[in-house]
Short mmCIF file of C-alpha atoms in Angstrom, two decimals:
data_model
loop_
_atom_site.label_atom_id
_atom_site.label_comp_id
_atom_site.label_asym_id
_atom_site.label_seq_id
_atom_site.Cartn_x
_atom_site.Cartn_y
_atom_site.Cartn_z
CA UNK S 1 12.81 -17.47 3.73
CA UNK S 2 15.80 -17.58 5.03
CA UNK S 3 17.74 -18.02 1.82
CA UNK S 4 14.80 -14.93 0.14
CA UNK S 5 15.22 -13.04 3.39
CA UNK S 6 19.00 -13.00 2.96
CA UNK S 7 18.84 -12.14 -1.14
CA UNK S 8 16.46 -9.23 -0.25
CA UNK S 9 19.75 -7.84 1.88
CA UNK S 10 18.68 -6.98 4.95
CA UNK S 11 15.87 -5.00 3.47
CA UNK S 12 17.65 -3.06 1.30
CA UNK S 13 15.53 -4.07 -2.12
CA UNK S 14 12.02 -4.37 -0.13
CA UNK S 15 10.22 -1.84 2.15
CA UNK S 16 10.50 -4.37 5.16
CA UNK S 17 12.28 -7.54 6.39
CA UNK S 18 9.23 -9.47 6.26
CA UNK S 19 8.64 -11.35 3.98
CA UNK S 20 4.73 -11.59 2.40
CA UNK S 21 3.23 -15.24 1.08
CA UNK S 22 2.96 -13.48 -2.70
CA UNK S 23 6.92 -12.93 -2.49
CA UNK S 24 7.84 -16.14 -1.48
CA UNK S 25 5.77 -18.80 -3.55
CA UNK S 26 7.65 -15.99 -6.66
CA UNK S 27 11.33 -16.46 -7.70
CA UNK S 28 12.38 -12.48 -7.52
CA UNK S 29 11.50 -10.44 -10.78
CA UNK S 30 14.06 -8.56 -11.84
CA UNK S 31 15.70 -6.98 -15.23
CA UNK S 32 18.74 -5.71 -16.46
CA UNK S 33 20.00 -2.59 -14.10
CA UNK S 34 20.85 0.97 -16.21
CA UNK S 35 24.73 0.91 -17.54
CA UNK S 36 23.90 3.97 -20.20
CA UNK S 37 22.26 6.75 -21.32
CA UNK S 38 18.26 5.88 -22.34
CA UNK S 39 16.07 8.44 -23.73
CA UNK S 40 12.17 7.44 -24.66
CA UNK S 41 9.40 8.56 -24.78
CA UNK S 42 8.10 7.42 -21.85
CA UNK S 43 9.58 7.52 -18.08
CA UNK S 44 7.86 5.50 -15.36
CA UNK S 45 9.55 5.02 -11.70
CA UNK S 46 7.87 2.62 -9.70
CA UNK S 47 7.74 -1.31 -10.54
CA UNK S 48 3.97 -1.97 -9.05
CA UNK S 49 0.99 -2.71 -10.93
CA UNK S 50 0.88 1.27 -11.39
CA UNK S 51 4.23 1.64 -12.93
CA UNK S 52 3.39 -1.57 -14.44
CA UNK S 53 0.25 -1.77 -15.50
CA UNK S 54 0.80 1.52 -16.31
CA UNK S 55 3.92 0.72 -18.67
CA UNK S 56 1.52 -1.71 -20.02
CA UNK S 57 -1.16 0.74 -21.27
CA UNK S 58 0.85 2.93 -23.28
CA UNK S 59 2.72 -0.07 -24.71
CA UNK S 60 -0.56 -1.33 -26.31
CA UNK S 61 -0.51 2.82 -26.74
CA UNK S 62 2.45 2.44 -29.09
CA UNK S 63 4.84 4.49 -26.76
CA UNK S 64 8.01 3.94 -25.89
CA UNK S 65 8.15 2.74 -22.76
CA UNK S 66 10.85 2.50 -19.93
CA UNK S 67 10.45 1.67 -16.35
CA UNK S 68 12.44 1.90 -13.69
CA UNK S 69 12.29 -0.28 -10.53
CA UNK S 70 14.67 0.64 -7.30
CA UNK S 71 14.16 -3.16 -6.03
CA UNK S 72 12.74 -5.75 -8.02
CA UNK S 73 8.80 -6.02 -9.34
CA UNK S 74 7.15 -6.42 -6.27
CA UNK S 75 9.15 -5.46 -4.56
CA UNK S 76 7.54 -2.63 -2.90
CA UNK S 77 4.46 -1.79 -1.45
CA UNK S 78 2.20 -4.61 -4.35
CA UNK S 79 4.58 -7.33 -2.63
CA UNK S 80 2.98 -6.58 0.87
CA UNK S 81 -0.74 -6.52 -0.57
CA UNK S 82 -3.55 -8.47 0.57
CA UNK S 83 -4.19 -8.14 -2.51
CA UNK S 84 -8.34 -7.39 -2.86
CA UNK S 85 -9.73 -6.48 -6.52
CA UNK S 86 -13.02 -5.18 -4.76
CA UNK S 87 -15.81 -2.19 -5.02
CA UNK S 88 -16.10 -2.18 -1.38
CA UNK S 89 -14.25 0.80 -0.82
CA UNK S 90 -12.56 1.33 2.10
CA UNK S 91 -14.27 4.05 3.03
CA UNK S 92 -18.01 4.26 3.28
CA UNK S 93 -20.04 5.53 0.15
CA UNK S 94 -22.47 7.37 2.46
CA UNK S 95 -19.27 8.73 3.76
CA UNK S 96 -18.15 9.26 -0.46
CA UNK S 97 -21.86 11.33 -1.17
CA UNK S 98 -21.22 13.34 1.37
CA UNK S 99 -17.81 14.73 -0.62
CA UNK S 100 -18.34 14.29 -4.04
CA UNK S 101 -22.22 14.07 -3.92
CA UNK S 102 -24.66 10.88 -5.35
CA UNK S 103 -22.82 11.44 -9.45
CA UNK S 104 -19.80 11.36 -8.11
CA UNK S 105 -19.48 8.62 -5.74
CA UNK S 106 -21.07 6.35 -8.82
CA UNK S 107 -19.05 7.31 -10.45
CA UNK S 108 -15.54 5.94 -8.40
CA UNK S 109 -18.05 2.68 -7.77
CA UNK S 110 -18.27 2.40 -11.44
CA UNK S 111 -14.57 3.24 -11.21
CA UNK S 112 -13.43 -0.05 -9.38
CA UNK S 113 -15.52 -1.95 -10.62
CA UNK S 114 -14.60 -1.47 -14.33
CA UNK S 115 -10.51 -1.50 -12.84
CA UNK S 116 -11.92 -5.75 -11.39
CA UNK S 117 -13.57 -6.27 -15.54
CA UNK S 118 -9.29 -4.41 -17.08
CA UNK S 119 -7.28 -6.54 -14.58
CA UNK S 120 -9.83 -9.74 -15.86
CA UNK S 121 -9.43 -8.66 -18.85
CA UNK S 122 -5.65 -8.64 -18.84
CA UNK S 123 -5.42 -12.52 -16.79
CA UNK S 124 -7.64 -13.61 -20.87
CA UNK S 125 -5.70 -12.03 -22.71
CA UNK S 126 -1.73 -12.35 -21.20
CA UNK S 127 -3.29 -16.20 -20.17
CA UNK S 128 -1.50 -15.18 -16.73
CA UNK S 129 -1.78 -18.08 -13.88
CA UNK S 130 -1.78 -15.85 -11.30
CA UNK S 131 -5.07 -17.85 -9.34
CA UNK S 132 -7.94 -14.98 -10.79
CA UNK S 133 -11.00 -15.18 -9.11
CA UNK S 134 -14.56 -14.21 -9.21
CA UNK S 135 -15.70 -13.69 -5.54
CA UNK S 136 -18.50 -12.01 -3.32
CA UNK S 137 -17.11 -10.43 -0.12
CA UNK S 138 -19.10 -9.30 2.71
CA UNK S 139 -18.85 -6.21 5.30
CA UNK S 140 -19.88 -6.72 8.56
CA UNK S 141 -20.61 -4.51 11.62
CA UNK S 142 -16.77 -4.00 13.70
CA UNK S 143 -18.51 -4.08 17.77
CA UNK S 144 -18.33 -0.23 18.19
CA UNK S 145 -19.86 0.36 15.25
CA UNK S 146 -23.92 0.67 14.80
CA UNK S 147 -26.90 -0.89 13.02
CA UNK S 148 -28.33 1.75 11.29
CA UNK S 149 -24.46 2.26 9.70
CA UNK S 150 -25.06 -0.81 7.98
CA UNK S 151 -27.86 0.42 6.46
CA UNK S 152 -27.09 3.56 5.29
CA UNK S 153 -24.02 2.02 3.09
CA UNK S 154 -26.19 -0.32 1.84
CA UNK S 155 -28.89 2.52 0.85
CA UNK S 156 -25.90 4.68 -0.82
CA UNK S 157 -24.49 1.44 -2.36
CA UNK S 158 -27.83 0.45 -3.41
CA UNK S 159 -27.23 4.60 -5.15
CA UNK S 160 -23.79 4.20 -6.13
CA UNK S 161 -25.73 1.70 -8.58
CA UNK S 162 -23.10 -1.40 -7.54
CA UNK S 163 -24.58 -4.87 -7.25
CA UNK S 164 -24.97 -5.09 -3.53
CA UNK S 165 -28.03 -7.22 -0.90
CA UNK S 166 -28.59 -6.83 2.81
CA UNK S 167 -27.80 -10.58 4.55
CA UNK S 168 -29.94 -11.16 7.98
CA UNK S 169 -26.69 -12.89 8.44
CA UNK S 170 -22.04 -13.26 7.08
CA UNK S 171 -22.03 -16.64 5.27
CA UNK S 172 -19.14 -18.32 7.22
CA UNK S 173 -17.57 -17.21 10.15
CA UNK S 174 -18.30 -17.79 13.59
CA UNK S 175 -21.21 -16.59 14.90
CA UNK S 176 -21.85 -15.07 11.80
CA UNK S 177 -25.63 -16.54 11.92
CA UNK S 178 -26.48 -13.36 14.36
CA UNK S 179 -24.70 -11.42 12.13
CA UNK S 180 -26.04 -8.34 8.88
CA UNK S 181 -24.52 -8.33 6.84
CA UNK S 182 -23.98 -6.28 2.86
CA UNK S 183 -23.00 -8.61 0.59
CA UNK S 184 -21.61 -7.48 -2.81
CA UNK S 185 -21.18 -9.57 -5.99
CA UNK S 186 -18.61 -9.81 -7.64
CA UNK S 187 -15.65 -9.59 -6.55
CA UNK S 188 -12.38 -10.99 -7.31
CA UNK S 189 -8.70 -11.74 -6.15
CA UNK S 190 -5.86 -12.97 -7.30
CA UNK S 191 -1.33 -13.89 -6.83
CA UNK S 192 -1.11 -10.17 -7.44
CA UNK S 193 3.14 -10.52 -8.83
CA UNK S 194 1.98 -13.06 -10.73
CA UNK S 195 -0.15 -10.95 -12.40
CA UNK S 196 2.85 -8.55 -12.30
CA UNK S 197 5.07 -11.28 -14.05
CA UNK S 198 2.15 -11.83 -17.00
CA UNK S 199 2.26 -8.46 -17.12
CA UNK S 200 5.68 -7.52 -17.55
CA UNK S 201 6.62 -10.41 -19.26
CA UNK S 202 4.46 -8.60 -22.28
CA UNK S 203 6.14 -4.93 -21.71
CA UNK S 204 9.45 -6.33 -23.09
CA UNK S 205 7.43 -8.56 -26.20
CA UNK S 206 6.15 -5.11 -26.42
CA UNK S 207 9.18 -3.18 -27.14
CA UNK S 208 9.75 -1.92 -23.47
CA UNK S 209 12.28 -2.27 -21.32
CA UNK S 210 12.46 -2.72 -17.53
CA UNK S 211 15.06 -1.67 -15.18
CA UNK S 212 15.17 -3.13 -11.94
CA UNK S 213 17.83 -1.83 -9.20
CA UNK S 214 17.31 1.70 -11.08
CA UNK S 215 16.97 4.07 -8.09
CA UNK S 216 15.35 7.39 -9.83
CA UNK S 217 16.19 10.57 -7.69
CA UNK S 218 16.40 14.37 -9.05
CA UNK S 219 13.07 14.30 -11.03
CA UNK S 220 11.65 17.00 -12.81
CA UNK S 221 10.46 17.49 -16.51
CA UNK S 222 12.98 16.65 -17.94
CA UNK S 223 13.09 12.79 -17.12
CA UNK S 224 15.64 12.24 -13.16
CA UNK S 225 18.99 10.93 -12.16
CA UNK S 226 19.02 6.79 -12.23
CA UNK S 227 21.75 5.03 -10.88
CA UNK S 228 24.20 8.60 -12.30
CA UNK S 229 22.83 8.30 -16.03
CA UNK S 230 20.78 10.70 -17.60
CA UNK S 231 16.71 8.87 -18.18
CA UNK S 232 15.31 11.50 -20.23
CA UNK S 233 11.64 11.26 -21.42
CA UNK S 234 9.31 12.83 -22.89
CA UNK S 235 6.45 12.07 -20.46
CA UNK S 236 7.40 11.31 -16.71
CA UNK S 237 5.08 9.07 -14.90
CA UNK S 238 5.82 8.61 -10.88
CA UNK S 239 4.35 5.47 -9.70
CA UNK S 240 5.89 4.58 -6.26
CA UNK S 241 3.32 4.61 -4.39
CA UNK S 242 3.86 8.76 -2.75
CA UNK S 243 4.67 11.34 -5.28
CA UNK S 244 7.48 13.03 -5.45
CA UNK S 245 9.66 15.42 -2.69
CA UNK S 246 9.38 18.93 -4.19
CA UNK S 247 5.99 18.94 -4.24
CA UNK S 248 4.97 20.18 -0.02
CA UNK S 249 0.55 20.14 -0.72
CA UNK S 250 0.47 16.25 -2.51
CA UNK S 251 2.36 16.06 1.76
CA UNK S 252 -0.93 17.88 3.39
CA UNK S 253 -3.38 15.74 1.50
CA UNK S 254 -2.70 11.99 2.34
CA UNK S 255 -1.45 10.11 5.22
CA UNK S 256 1.09 7.66 5.78
CA UNK S 257 0.15 4.11 7.82
CA UNK S 258 1.09 1.38 8.83
CA UNK S 259 -1.06 -2.49 7.93
CA UNK S 260 -0.48 -5.91 9.65
CA UNK S 261 -1.03 -8.48 8.25
CA UNK S 262 -1.19 -12.93 8.70
CA UNK S 263 -1.58 -16.02 6.98
CA UNK S 264 -2.03 -19.29 8.39
CA UNK S 265 -3.21 -22.81 6.39
CA UNK S 266 -6.86 -24.44 6.97
CA UNK S 267 -7.83 -27.41 5.20
CA UNK S 268 -9.40 -27.18 1.88
CA UNK S 269 -12.93 -26.97 0.80
CA UNK S 270 -13.77 -25.81 4.38
CA UNK S 271 -14.28 -22.36 3.39
CA UNK S 272 -15.43 -20.88 0.68
CA UNK S 273 -13.62 -18.71 -2.02
CA UNK S 274 -14.98 -14.99 -0.54
CA UNK S 275 -13.77 -11.35 0.82
CA UNK S 276 -14.45 -10.29 4.02
CA UNK S 277 -14.26 -6.31 5.85
CA UNK S 278 -15.60 -5.14 9.05
CA UNK S 279 -16.50 -1.50 8.99
CA UNK S 280 -13.64 -1.03 11.08
CA UNK S 281 -12.93 1.26 14.45
CA UNK S 282 -15.41 4.50 15.44
CA UNK S 283 -14.11 4.92 18.25
CA UNK S 284 -9.95 5.04 16.71
CA UNK S 285 -8.10 7.52 17.42
CA UNK S 286 -6.79 7.34 13.89
CA UNK S 287 -9.25 9.24 10.72
CA UNK S 288 -8.14 6.23 8.71
CA UNK S 289 -10.45 4.24 11.78
CA UNK S 290 -8.84 0.64 10.91
CA UNK S 291 -10.97 -1.54 10.42
CA UNK S 292 -10.39 -5.22 9.43
CA UNK S 293 -9.73 -7.81 5.71
CA UNK S 294 -9.59 -10.85 5.12
CA UNK S 295 -9.58 -13.42 2.29
CA UNK S 296 -8.57 -16.78 1.47
CA UNK S 297 -5.28 -17.86 -1.00
CA UNK S 298 -4.38 -21.87 -2.36
CA UNK S 299 -2.51 -23.26 -1.14
CA UNK S 300 -1.38 -26.30 -1.99
CA UNK S 301 -3.59 -29.14 -2.67
CA UNK S 302 -4.67 -30.15 0.94
CA UNK S 303 -4.82 -25.47 1.84
CA UNK S 304 -6.17 -22.92 1.46
CA UNK S 305 -4.29 -20.16 3.23
CA UNK S 306 -6.44 -17.54 4.58
CA UNK S 307 -4.93 -14.07 4.83
CA UNK S 308 -6.31 -11.24 7.42
CA UNK S 309 -5.15 -7.80 8.39
CA UNK S 310 -5.96 -4.90 10.31
CA UNK S 311 -4.10 -3.47 13.45
CA UNK S 312 -3.55 -0.49 11.24
CA UNK S 313 -2.08 2.86 13.13
CA UNK S 314 0.10 6.37 11.47
CA UNK S 315 3.92 5.21 10.17
CA UNK S 316 6.06 5.43 13.07
CA UNK S 317 3.92 6.13 15.39
CA UNK S 318 2.72 2.91 17.33
CA UNK S 319 3.64 4.22 20.97
CA UNK S 320 0.47 6.65 20.25
CA UNK S 321 -0.85 3.51 21.47
CA UNK S 322 1.46 2.21 23.19
CA UNK S 323 0.79 -1.24 21.97
CA UNK S 324 4.39 -2.17 20.20
CA UNK S 325 4.33 -3.83 16.13
CA UNK S 326 4.80 -7.42 17.79
CA UNK S 327 1.65 -6.67 20.08
CA UNK S 328 -0.49 -5.86 16.35
CA UNK S 329 -0.18 -9.54 14.72
CA UNK S 330 -0.81 -10.81 18.28
CA UNK S 331 -4.45 -9.39 18.73
CA UNK S 332 -4.62 -9.06 15.20
CA UNK S 333 -4.18 -12.89 15.46
CA UNK S 334 -6.87 -13.49 18.55
CA UNK S 335 -9.18 -10.83 16.03
CA UNK S 336 -8.66 -13.73 12.58
CA UNK S 337 -9.44 -16.81 15.69
CA UNK S 338 -12.12 -15.03 16.90
CA UNK S 339 -14.36 -15.36 13.44
CA UNK S 340 -12.36 -17.77 11.59
CA UNK S 341 -10.64 -20.59 14.57
CA UNK S 342 -10.23 -23.07 12.16
CA UNK S 343 -6.69 -20.91 11.16
CA UNK S 344 -3.34 -23.40 12.06
CA UNK S 345 -0.26 -21.85 13.07
CA UNK S 346 0.48 -18.09 12.03
CA UNK S 347 3.11 -19.32 8.74
CA UNK S 348 3.50 -15.54 7.91
CA UNK S 349 4.21 -12.05 9.27
CA UNK S 350 3.96 -8.66 7.24
CA UNK S 351 3.52 -5.29 7.42
CA UNK S 352 2.59 -2.91 4.71
CA UNK S 353 1.91 0.82 3.70
CA UNK S 354 -1.40 2.49 3.11
CA UNK S 355 -1.46 5.56 1.35
CA UNK S 356 -4.97 7.45 2.91
CA UNK S 357 -5.75 10.70 0.84
CA UNK S 358 -7.93 13.21 3.26
CA UNK S 359 -11.54 12.29 1.31
CA UNK S 360 -11.19 8.22 1.00
CA UNK S 361 -9.94 8.99 -3.75
CA UNK S 362 -7.27 8.49 -4.50
CA UNK S 363 -4.89 11.15 -7.27
CA UNK S 364 -3.83 10.04 -9.98
CA UNK S 365 -3.09 12.33 -12.92
CA UNK S 366 -0.73 14.94 -13.79
CA UNK S 367 1.10 17.10 -10.81
CA UNK S 368 0.39 19.62 -10.06
CA UNK S 369 2.16 21.97 -11.64
CA UNK S 370 3.49 20.19 -14.09
CA UNK S 371 2.33 19.59 -17.30
CA UNK S 372 4.28 16.13 -18.75
CA UNK S 373 5.13 15.22 -15.19
CA UNK S 374 1.90 11.88 -13.40
CA UNK S 375 1.44 10.94 -10.07
CA UNK S 376 -1.04 7.63 -8.24
CA UNK S 377 -0.68 7.92 -5.16
CA UNK S 378 -3.48 7.66 -1.93
CA UNK S 379 -4.09 4.12 -3.03
CA UNK S 380 -7.08 4.48 0.28
CA UNK S 381 -5.75 0.19 1.12
CA UNK S 382 -7.54 -0.20 -2.60
CA UNK S 383 -4.30 0.10 -3.69
CA UNK S 384 -4.49 -2.36 -6.67
CA UNK S 385 -8.31 -0.75 -8.32
CA UNK S 386 -7.09 2.39 -7.06
CA UNK S 387 -3.51 1.83 -9.18
CA UNK S 388 -5.11 0.43 -12.50
CA UNK S 389 -7.89 3.25 -12.56
CA UNK S 390 -4.46 5.91 -12.52
CA UNK S 391 -2.28 3.76 -14.74
CA UNK S 392 -5.85 3.68 -17.60
CA UNK S 393 -6.63 8.03 -16.73
CA UNK S 394 -2.74 8.77 -16.80
CA UNK S 395 -2.33 6.27 -20.40
CA UNK S 396 -4.78 7.94 -22.17
CA UNK S 397 -3.07 11.48 -21.36
CA UNK S 398 -0.96 10.24 -22.27
CA UNK S 399 -2.45 9.37 -25.61
CA UNK S 400 -4.66 12.13 -26.15
CA UNK S 401 -7.92 10.30 -24.93
CA UNK S 402 -10.34 12.05 -22.58
CA UNK S 403 -10.13 10.04 -19.51
CA UNK S 404 -14.30 10.23 -17.62
CA UNK S 405 -12.83 9.85 -14.20
CA UNK S 406 -9.36 12.32 -15.15
CA UNK S 407 -11.25 15.12 -12.68
CA UNK S 408 -12.44 12.90 -10.36
CA UNK S 409 -9.34 11.50 -8.76
CA UNK S 410 -7.95 14.73 -10.21
CA UNK S 411 -4.55 15.20 -8.20
CA UNK S 412 -5.16 19.31 -7.99
CA UNK S 413 -8.53 18.77 -6.71
CA UNK S 414 -10.03 20.30 -3.03
CA UNK S 415 -12.21 18.49 -1.71
CA UNK S 416 -13.53 21.47 1.25
CA UNK S 417 -16.13 18.98 2.63
CA UNK S 418 -13.25 16.96 4.14
CA UNK S 419 -10.90 19.85 5.56
CA UNK S 420 -11.48 18.73 9.73
CA UNK S 421 -10.35 15.14 8.61
CA UNK S 422 -8.42 17.98 7.03
CA UNK S 423 -7.28 19.58 10.11
CA UNK S 424 -7.12 16.38 12.58
CA UNK S 425 -4.18 14.85 10.37
CA UNK S 426 -2.26 17.97 9.82
CA UNK S 427 -1.78 18.51 13.45
CA UNK S 428 -1.49 15.63 13.83
CA UNK S 429 1.80 15.91 11.80
CA UNK S 430 2.98 19.37 12.72
CA UNK S 431 2.87 16.83 16.28
CA UNK S 432 5.66 15.03 15.06
CA UNK S 433 8.23 17.84 14.65
CA UNK S 434 8.54 17.80 18.61
CA UNK S 435 10.16 14.96 18.11
CA UNK S 436 13.44 17.33 18.24
CA UNK S 437 13.18 18.25 21.38
CA UNK S 438 12.04 14.84 22.76
CA UNK S 439 13.66 12.85 25.66
CA UNK S 440 12.78 9.00 24.92
CA UNK S 441 15.99 8.56 23.72
CA UNK S 442 18.17 5.60 23.70
CA UNK S 443 20.97 7.31 26.35
CA UNK S 444 24.32 4.68 24.93
CA UNK S 445 24.28 2.30 22.05
CA UNK S 446 25.41 -0.25 24.67
CA UNK S 447 21.55 -0.03 25.55
CA UNK S 448 20.56 -1.50 21.57
CA UNK S 449 21.04 -4.94 20.99
CA UNK S 450 22.18 -7.50 17.91
CA UNK S 451 19.43 -6.75 15.29
CA UNK S 452 18.22 -3.56 16.66
CA UNK S 453 18.61 0.31 15.80
CA UNK S 454 16.67 3.59 18.12
CA UNK S 455 17.47 7.02 17.87
CA UNK S 456 20.51 8.43 20.26
CA UNK S 457 21.28 12.40 21.12
CA UNK S 458 24.12 13.77 20.87
CA UNK S 459 24.24 17.65 22.10
CA UNK S 460 22.42 18.67 18.97
CA UNK S 461 22.18 15.80 16.92
CA UNK S 462 20.40 13.15 16.81
CA UNK S 463 20.89 9.64 15.41
CA UNK S 464 19.82 6.38 14.08
CA UNK S 465 21.99 3.52 14.75
CA UNK S 466 21.49 0.48 14.17
CA UNK S 467 23.60 -2.96 15.69
CA UNK S 468 23.80 -5.60 12.76
CA UNK S 469 23.73 -9.05 13.99
CA UNK S 470 27.85 -9.54 14.09
CA UNK S 471 28.15 -6.77 17.09
CA UNK S 472 28.98 -3.72 14.26
CA UNK S 473 27.18 -0.05 14.47
CA UNK S 474 25.61 1.65 11.72
CA UNK S 475 25.18 5.93 12.01
CA UNK S 476 23.30 8.24 9.55
CA UNK S 477 21.36 10.75 10.92
CA UNK S 478 17.99 10.96 11.88
CA UNK S 479 16.96 13.58 10.18
CA UNK S 480 14.62 12.76 7.37
CA UNK S 481 16.27 13.97 4.20
CA UNK S 482 12.54 14.94 2.30
CA UNK S 483 11.26 17.73 5.16
CA UNK S 484 13.16 17.24 8.60
CA UNK S 485 11.30 14.74 10.52
CA UNK S 486 13.39 12.43 13.35
CA UNK S 487 12.27 8.85 11.92
CA UNK S 488 11.22 6.57 14.52
CA UNK S 489 13.16 2.97 14.37
CA UNK S 490 10.85 -0.28 13.71
CA UNK S 491 11.99 -2.69 15.29
CA UNK S 492 9.19 -5.79 13.33
CA UNK S 493 10.10 -4.51 9.41
CA UNK S 494 13.46 -3.12 10.81
CA UNK S 495 13.39 0.49 9.20
CA UNK S 496 14.26 3.63 10.56
CA UNK S 497 10.01 4.72 10.45
CA UNK S 498 9.52 8.89 9.09
CA UNK S 499 6.71 10.27 11.76
CA UNK S 500 5.51 12.99 9.03
CA UNK S 501 5.29 11.80 5.47
CA UNK S 502 6.32 7.69 5.76
CA UNK S 503 9.09 8.47 3.99
CA UNK S 504 11.50 4.84 4.90
CA UNK S 505 14.64 3.70 5.37
CA UNK S 506 15.96 0.01 5.43
CA UNK S 507 18.91 -0.34 8.46
CA UNK S 508 21.57 0.60 5.84
CA UNK S 509 20.15 3.80 5.57
CA UNK S 510 18.36 2.72 1.92
CA UNK S 511 15.78 4.90 1.62
CA UNK S 512 12.83 1.73 0.85
CA UNK S 513 9.29 4.44 0.98
CA UNK S 514 8.63 7.93 -0.66
CA UNK S 515 9.03 10.71 -0.61
CA UNK S 516 11.94 10.80 0.14
CA UNK S 517 14.34 10.23 -2.26
CA UNK S 518 17.58 9.82 -0.58
CA UNK S 519 19.49 7.50 1.59
CA UNK S 520 19.96 8.41 4.83
CA UNK S 521 23.76 10.09 6.21
CA UNK S 522 25.89 8.45 7.41
CA UNK S 523 27.51 9.31 10.49
CA UNK S 524 30.30 7.27 11.50
CA UNK S 525 30.52 7.77 15.40
CA UNK S 526 32.87 5.62 18.42
#
């Protein structure tokens, strides 16, 4: 892992310092860097599951496609997932029905089921060795939730056409004999980076071009500037986990959260391959009501890896609950051991970014106001299937085909029934601008130890400072280049995170998560 951390250049080629199991268990998936101007039919920006799947679909339609990724393939949020493939969405179906109605809720359920089927077809057609497995999933009550909500959710899943059952016990978890749950049939799991490696090879074989360490900026209807070269295209697909930064409206319709993951070995065969989720903290201050999620992954001949996630908070706002990033891993481990006491020492810890749309469904399709720019964003904790759905919608649109999910996931949609959550989230967002007059900043760079960062006030200026392990100081403007919020230091992933819209920057100031497309401005200090 130390060697891999060195390759990741301290986080500037990934979206954080911690290394996930997926990244640690694969070679870096790199391609050549841009060295000339490029013209294509379609320019896809983003080398995660959304971009790679979109490019693969378009090439099968005969479209000349070029993909650019500013890190390496899967180095963004795709490499930080837990890779559940599920139609058990992270927002309750009874909530979706109240927002979208019975028919559209059933359509949403079917779209995620079909996304799993599409991934399975790709695995078979391309003979991808990615540990794809069909498994069952089990949704059980969080301690803060009510039994009646489980029955209400079961009824809603049945109306949505899903294969579900109510069980009097939750299989395989400690104390599960007395815990009712909803069983979701025919879910799945896989090794996501091995899957992307297989799709990437297919893209090249179909005549597509992939560039890595290729940063796109100045995105417009004509294309983008990539590492200083002009990439022009008839269609542009922004599949980088956040829409382009000149569209303010999209950032008032979705919100960035950090989610934490731990993974530890268990003896092989002691647990069945399954997915488990609790229903979420009904008393949480966060609109998303964070929940816990668990699965297994094959590790070696003796062990499986138990992977558990949760303890979410708004990006850049862990201090709102007075719970540090490291404490969130501890809380997650305690929760996991209470249900899975057989877990050994924790081998991996990492976090990832989740984009929560205000009405719970992703935004995939034409960027509002544009005829030839498409976006895939708003994964809402179901990134693997949401991305696959978005790739299908967009590739169909560019190929001139009508897609049955197009209107449901349209980025231009307005869902008035979600107004309450919208007001709560936008209020939280606006409150973050008070950081301009914060009195909690550090007083001096001497307060910053090696390997850490912080925010310092200098007159009217806010300065983001990082002290490297060789004691060298790096300083940048603390003003996010997206919409002017003040970034916060994330001591866990060694990044500067924007608490307004979720942009994130490595310790060297390099942008690693949008919506910002520019780095933090460097400042020279004594």
